[in-house]
Coordinates of C-alpha atoms and ligand atoms in Angstrom, one line a residue:
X1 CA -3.5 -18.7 1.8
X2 CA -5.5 -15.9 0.4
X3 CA -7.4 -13.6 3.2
X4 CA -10.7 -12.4 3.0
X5 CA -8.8 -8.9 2.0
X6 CA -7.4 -10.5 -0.7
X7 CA -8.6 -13.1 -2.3
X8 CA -7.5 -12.6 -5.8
X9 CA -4.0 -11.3 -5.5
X10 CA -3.5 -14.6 -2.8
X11 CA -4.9 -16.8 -5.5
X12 CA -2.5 -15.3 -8.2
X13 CA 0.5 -15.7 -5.4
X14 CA -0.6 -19.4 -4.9
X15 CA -0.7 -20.3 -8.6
X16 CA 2.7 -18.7 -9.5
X17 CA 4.2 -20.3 -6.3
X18 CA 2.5 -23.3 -7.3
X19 CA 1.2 -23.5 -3.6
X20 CA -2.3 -24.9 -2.2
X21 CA -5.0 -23.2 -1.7
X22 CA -6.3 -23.0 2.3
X23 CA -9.6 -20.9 1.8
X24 CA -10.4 -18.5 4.9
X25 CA -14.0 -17.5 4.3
X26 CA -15.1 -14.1 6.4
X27 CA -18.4 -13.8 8.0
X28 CA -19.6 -10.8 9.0
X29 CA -22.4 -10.2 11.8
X30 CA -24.9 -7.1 11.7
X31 CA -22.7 -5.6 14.9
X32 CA -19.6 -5.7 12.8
X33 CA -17.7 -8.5 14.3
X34 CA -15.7 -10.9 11.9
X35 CA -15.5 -14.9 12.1
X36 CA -13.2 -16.6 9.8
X37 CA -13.8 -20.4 8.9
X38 CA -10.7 -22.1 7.0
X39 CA -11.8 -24.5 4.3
X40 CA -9.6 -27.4 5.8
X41 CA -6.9 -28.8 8.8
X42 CA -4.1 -28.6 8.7
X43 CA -0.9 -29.2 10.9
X44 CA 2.5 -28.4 11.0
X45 CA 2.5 -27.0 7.6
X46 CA 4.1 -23.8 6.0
X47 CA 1.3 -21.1 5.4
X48 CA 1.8 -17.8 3.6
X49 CA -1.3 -15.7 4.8
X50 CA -2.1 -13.0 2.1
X51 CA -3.7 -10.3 3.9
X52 CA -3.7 -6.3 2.9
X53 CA -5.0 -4.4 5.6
X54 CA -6.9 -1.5 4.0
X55 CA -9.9 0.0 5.1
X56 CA -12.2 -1.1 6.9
X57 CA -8.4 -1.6 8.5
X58 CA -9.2 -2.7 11.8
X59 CA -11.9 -5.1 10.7
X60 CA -9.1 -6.7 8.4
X61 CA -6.6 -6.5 10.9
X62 CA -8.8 -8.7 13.2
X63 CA -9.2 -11.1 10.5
X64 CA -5.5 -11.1 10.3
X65 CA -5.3 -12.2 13.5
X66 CA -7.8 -14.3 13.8
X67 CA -6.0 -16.5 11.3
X68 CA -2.5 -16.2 12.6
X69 CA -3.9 -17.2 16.0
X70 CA -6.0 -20.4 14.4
X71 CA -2.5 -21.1 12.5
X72 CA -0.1 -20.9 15.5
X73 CA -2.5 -23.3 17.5
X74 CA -2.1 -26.2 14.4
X75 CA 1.8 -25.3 15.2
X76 CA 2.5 -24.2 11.2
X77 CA 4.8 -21.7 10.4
X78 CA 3.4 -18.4 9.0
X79 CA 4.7 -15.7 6.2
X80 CA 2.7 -12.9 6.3
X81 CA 2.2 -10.8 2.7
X82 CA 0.6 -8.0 3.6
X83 CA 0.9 -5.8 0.6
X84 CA -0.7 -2.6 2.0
X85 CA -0.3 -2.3 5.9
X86 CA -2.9 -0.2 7.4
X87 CA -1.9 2.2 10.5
X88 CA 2.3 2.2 8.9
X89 CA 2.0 5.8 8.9
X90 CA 1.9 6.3 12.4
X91 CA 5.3 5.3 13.2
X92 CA 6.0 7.5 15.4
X93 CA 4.7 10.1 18.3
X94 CA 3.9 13.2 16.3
X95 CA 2.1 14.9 19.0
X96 CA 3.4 14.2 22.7
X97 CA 0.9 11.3 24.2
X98 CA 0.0 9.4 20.9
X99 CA 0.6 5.8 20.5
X100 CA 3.0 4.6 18.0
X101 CA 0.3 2.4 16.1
X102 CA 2.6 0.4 14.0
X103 CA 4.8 -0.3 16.9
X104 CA 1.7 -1.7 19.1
X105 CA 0.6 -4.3 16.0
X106 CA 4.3 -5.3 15.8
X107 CA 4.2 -6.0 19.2
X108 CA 0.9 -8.2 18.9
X109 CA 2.0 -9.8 16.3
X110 CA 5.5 -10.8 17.5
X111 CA 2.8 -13.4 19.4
X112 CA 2.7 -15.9 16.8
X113 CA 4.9 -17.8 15.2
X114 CA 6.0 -15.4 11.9
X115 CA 9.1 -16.9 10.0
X116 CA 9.2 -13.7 7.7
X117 CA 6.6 -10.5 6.6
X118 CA 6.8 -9.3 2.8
X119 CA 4.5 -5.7 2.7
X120 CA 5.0 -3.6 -0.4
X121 CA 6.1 -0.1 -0.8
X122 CA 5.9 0.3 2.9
X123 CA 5.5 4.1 4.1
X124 CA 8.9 4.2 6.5
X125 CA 11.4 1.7 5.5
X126 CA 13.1 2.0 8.7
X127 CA 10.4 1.4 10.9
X128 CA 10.4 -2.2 9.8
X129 CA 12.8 -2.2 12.7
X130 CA 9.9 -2.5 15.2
X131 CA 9.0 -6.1 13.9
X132 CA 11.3 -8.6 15.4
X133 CA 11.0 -10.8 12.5
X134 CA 12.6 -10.3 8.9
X135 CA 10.6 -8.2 7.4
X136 CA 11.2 -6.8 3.2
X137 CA 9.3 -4.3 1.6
X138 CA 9.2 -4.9 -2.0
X139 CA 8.9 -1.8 -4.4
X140 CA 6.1 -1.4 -7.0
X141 CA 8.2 0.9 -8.8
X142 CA 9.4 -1.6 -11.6
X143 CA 5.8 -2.8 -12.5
X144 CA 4.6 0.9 -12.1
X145 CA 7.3 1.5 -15.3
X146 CA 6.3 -0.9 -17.4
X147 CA 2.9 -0.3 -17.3
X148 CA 3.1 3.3 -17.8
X149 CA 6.0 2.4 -20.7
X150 CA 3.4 0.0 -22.5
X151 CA -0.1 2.5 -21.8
X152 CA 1.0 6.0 -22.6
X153 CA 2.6 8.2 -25.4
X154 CA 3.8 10.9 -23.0
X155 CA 5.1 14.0 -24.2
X156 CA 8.1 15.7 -22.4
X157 CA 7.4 13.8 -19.5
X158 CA 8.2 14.3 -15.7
X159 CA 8.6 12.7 -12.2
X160 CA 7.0 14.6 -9.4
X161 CA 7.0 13.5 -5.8
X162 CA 4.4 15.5 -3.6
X163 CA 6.7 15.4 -0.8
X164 CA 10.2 14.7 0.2
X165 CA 9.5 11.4 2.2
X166 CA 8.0 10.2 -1.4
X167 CA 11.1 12.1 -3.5
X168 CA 13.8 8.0 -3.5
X169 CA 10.2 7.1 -5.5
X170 CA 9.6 9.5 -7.9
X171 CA 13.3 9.3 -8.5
X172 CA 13.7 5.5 -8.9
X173 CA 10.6 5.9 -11.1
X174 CA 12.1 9.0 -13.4
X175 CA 15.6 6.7 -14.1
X176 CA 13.0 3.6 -15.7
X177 CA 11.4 6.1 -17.1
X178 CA 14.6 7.9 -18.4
X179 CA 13.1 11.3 -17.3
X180 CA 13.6 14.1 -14.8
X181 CA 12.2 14.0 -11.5
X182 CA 10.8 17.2 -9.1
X183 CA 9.5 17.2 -5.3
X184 CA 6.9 19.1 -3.8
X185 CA 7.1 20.6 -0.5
X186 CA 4.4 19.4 1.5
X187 CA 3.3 20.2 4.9
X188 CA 0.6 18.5 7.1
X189 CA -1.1 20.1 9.8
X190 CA -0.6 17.3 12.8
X191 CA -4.2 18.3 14.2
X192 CA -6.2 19.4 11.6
X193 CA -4.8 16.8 8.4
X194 CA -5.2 20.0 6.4
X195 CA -2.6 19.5 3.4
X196 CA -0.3 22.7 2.2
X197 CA 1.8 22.6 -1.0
X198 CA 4.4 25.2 -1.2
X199 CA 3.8 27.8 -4.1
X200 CA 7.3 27.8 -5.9
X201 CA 8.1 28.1 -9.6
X202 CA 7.7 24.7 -11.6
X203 CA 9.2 23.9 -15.0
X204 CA 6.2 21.9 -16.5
X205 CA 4.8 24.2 -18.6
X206 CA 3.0 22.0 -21.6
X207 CA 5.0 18.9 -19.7
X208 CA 2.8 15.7 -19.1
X209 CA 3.3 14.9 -15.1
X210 CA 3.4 11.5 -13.6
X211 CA 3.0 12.0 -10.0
X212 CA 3.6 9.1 -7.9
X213 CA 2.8 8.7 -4.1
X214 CA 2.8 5.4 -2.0
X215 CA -1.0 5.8 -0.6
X216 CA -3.8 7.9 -2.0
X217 CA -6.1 8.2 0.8
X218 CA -8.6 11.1 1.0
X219 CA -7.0 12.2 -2.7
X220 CA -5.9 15.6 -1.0
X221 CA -2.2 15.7 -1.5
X222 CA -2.7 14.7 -5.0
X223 CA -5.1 17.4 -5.7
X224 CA -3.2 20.2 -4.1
X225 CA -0.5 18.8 -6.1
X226 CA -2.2 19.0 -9.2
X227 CA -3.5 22.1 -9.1
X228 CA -0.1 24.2 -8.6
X229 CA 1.2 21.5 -11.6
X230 CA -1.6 22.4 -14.0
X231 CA -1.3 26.4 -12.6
X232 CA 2.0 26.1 -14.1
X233 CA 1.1 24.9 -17.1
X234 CA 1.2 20.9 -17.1
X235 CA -0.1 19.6 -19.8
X236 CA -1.9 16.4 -18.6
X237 CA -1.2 14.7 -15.1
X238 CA -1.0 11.0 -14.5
X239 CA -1.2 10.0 -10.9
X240 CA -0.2 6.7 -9.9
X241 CA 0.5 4.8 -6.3
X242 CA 0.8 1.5 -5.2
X243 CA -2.2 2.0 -2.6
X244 CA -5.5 3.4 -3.6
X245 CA -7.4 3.8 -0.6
X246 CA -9.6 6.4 -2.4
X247 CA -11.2 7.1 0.6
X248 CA -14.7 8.9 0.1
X249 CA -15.3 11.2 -2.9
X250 CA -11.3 11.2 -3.3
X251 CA -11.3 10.3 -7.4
X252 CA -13.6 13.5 -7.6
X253 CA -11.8 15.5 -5.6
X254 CA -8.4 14.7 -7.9
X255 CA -10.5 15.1 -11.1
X256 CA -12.0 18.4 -10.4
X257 CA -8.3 20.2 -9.7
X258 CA -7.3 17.9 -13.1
X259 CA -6.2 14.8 -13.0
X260 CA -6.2 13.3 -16.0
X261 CA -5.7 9.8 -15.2
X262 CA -4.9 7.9 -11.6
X263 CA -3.6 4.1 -11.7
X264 CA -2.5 2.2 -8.9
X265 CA -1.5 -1.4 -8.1
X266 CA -4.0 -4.3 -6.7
X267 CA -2.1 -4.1 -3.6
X268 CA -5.7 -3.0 -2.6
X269 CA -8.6 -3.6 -4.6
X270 CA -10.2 -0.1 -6.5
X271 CA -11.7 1.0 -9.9
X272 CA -8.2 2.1 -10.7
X273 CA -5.6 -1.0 -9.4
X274 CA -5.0 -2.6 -12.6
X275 CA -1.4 -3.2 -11.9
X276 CA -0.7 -6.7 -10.8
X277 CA 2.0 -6.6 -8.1
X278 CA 1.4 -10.7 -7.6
X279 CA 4.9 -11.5 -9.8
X280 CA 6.8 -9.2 -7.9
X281 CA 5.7 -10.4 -4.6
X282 CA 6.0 -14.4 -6.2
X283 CA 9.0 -13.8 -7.1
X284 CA 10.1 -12.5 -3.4
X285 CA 8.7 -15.3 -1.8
X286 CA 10.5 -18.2 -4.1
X287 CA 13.7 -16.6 -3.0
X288 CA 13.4 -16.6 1.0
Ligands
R5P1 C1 1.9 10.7 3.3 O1 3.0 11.0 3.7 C2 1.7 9.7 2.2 O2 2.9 9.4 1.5 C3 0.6 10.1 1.3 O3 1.0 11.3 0.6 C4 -0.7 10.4 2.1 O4 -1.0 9.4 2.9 C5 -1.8 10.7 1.1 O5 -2.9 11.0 1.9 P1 -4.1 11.9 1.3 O6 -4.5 11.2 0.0 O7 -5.2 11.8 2.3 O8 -3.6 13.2 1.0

């Protein structure tokens, strides 16, 4: 069942699984509130709700819920795809006194009746722990490869993580690719979100870069990445992620410190998702 969020990566899901279609139309009201209405009845049935939770997060979030609740109440069983997972990166308590965000929905959501959850690249691995239902993260890595494989003539190319919690990616990424990998040293101010890269010496002089990340929010890691990259001489930098959350002016922001080219998958919908994740995710679902 495709989600407001994501109608067109559910409809792909539903054609390769050869699965019907249970349309879940959103309404929105001028105060912001969300009412779903779902095309048809249905009882007893096995639904796969395709949902991704980017921004407006909490807005999709409700309609998340919304249809889980309407779902349990016609007693079906539910498998929730929810390829980008808003609020995963706070997993834990950074600062003393903050909720654990991801802990709280996986709380709520342990309300219904979930058989499984399939997310994608998920930004802490481990903290799938604090769903008490199986729940897989598939990675975007192999589809990532193939369509940088098939798109670019890249000369001398290398990996580059922007930080260490990104560096099993860059690396998994760099083997398809059959190139070197590097990793940044990143540092995030808890109460201002101000983003630091470490100066250090880079071999990429007249390299071509492929830095991959798992979310590209406000575009700031990737353009303080960039520019210490291009200061030591890269020659062109791809970025790519499996969530493009680009939120405000962040395609400028990357282009202006030099970013030659940003691709993501359609995990969420932007001007730069044109990597279909739906196989991967197909796939996953036909073998659980
Ligand atoms: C953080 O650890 C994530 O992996 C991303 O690097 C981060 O969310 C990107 O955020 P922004 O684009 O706002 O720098």
């Amino acid at each position: 069942m495709p989600g407001p969020a994501s109608v067109e990566l559910g409809e792909n899901i539903a054609k390769q699984l050869n699965a019907d279609v249970l349309t879940a139309e959103a309404r929105i009201f001028p105060d912001g509130e969300s009412k779903i209405r779902f095309g048809k009845e249905v009882y007893k049935e096995n639904v796969i709700i395709v949902q991704s939770t980017y921004p407006p997060v909490d807005r999709h979030l409700i309609q998340l819920i919304f249809m889980m609740y309407w779902l349990a109440k016609r007693e079906c069983s539910i498998i929730l795809v929810i390829p980008y997972f808003g609020y995963s990166r706070q997993d834990k308590e950074f600062l003393k006194g903050e909720v654990i965000s991801l802990q709280a929905l996986a709380q709520l959501f342990s309300s219904y009746p979930v058989k499984h959850m399939v997310t994608t690249d998920f930004h802490n691995i481990s903290a799938l722990g604090y769903f008490n239902f199986p729940s897989y993260s598939i990675s975007a890595v192999p589809a990532i490869a193939d369509y940088i494989k098939k798109k670019y003539e890249l000369k001398n190319p290398v990996c580059v993580s922007p930080d260490f919690g990104g560096s099993a990616r860059a690396e998994a990424l760099a083997n398809l690719l059959n190139v070197q990998s590097i990793v940044l040293k990143k540092e995030r101010d808890r109460i201002t979100g101000e983003v630091r890269v470490a100066e250090e010496d880079l071999r990429v002089a007249g390299k071509d870069v492929i830095i991959i990340d798992d979310i590209i929010s406000t575009g700031g890691s990737i353009a303080k990445a960039t520019r210490l990259l291009k200061k030591y001489g890269a020659r062109k930098v791809i970025v790519t992620c499996t969530h493009a959350l680009l939120v405000n002016d962040a395609l400028k922001k990357m282009a202006e410190q030099g970013v030659d080219e940003a691709i993501a998958t359609n995990c969420v919908p932007s001007p730069i998702s044109k990597i279909d994740i739906s196989s991967l995710i197909a796939s996953h679902l036909k073998s659980l």
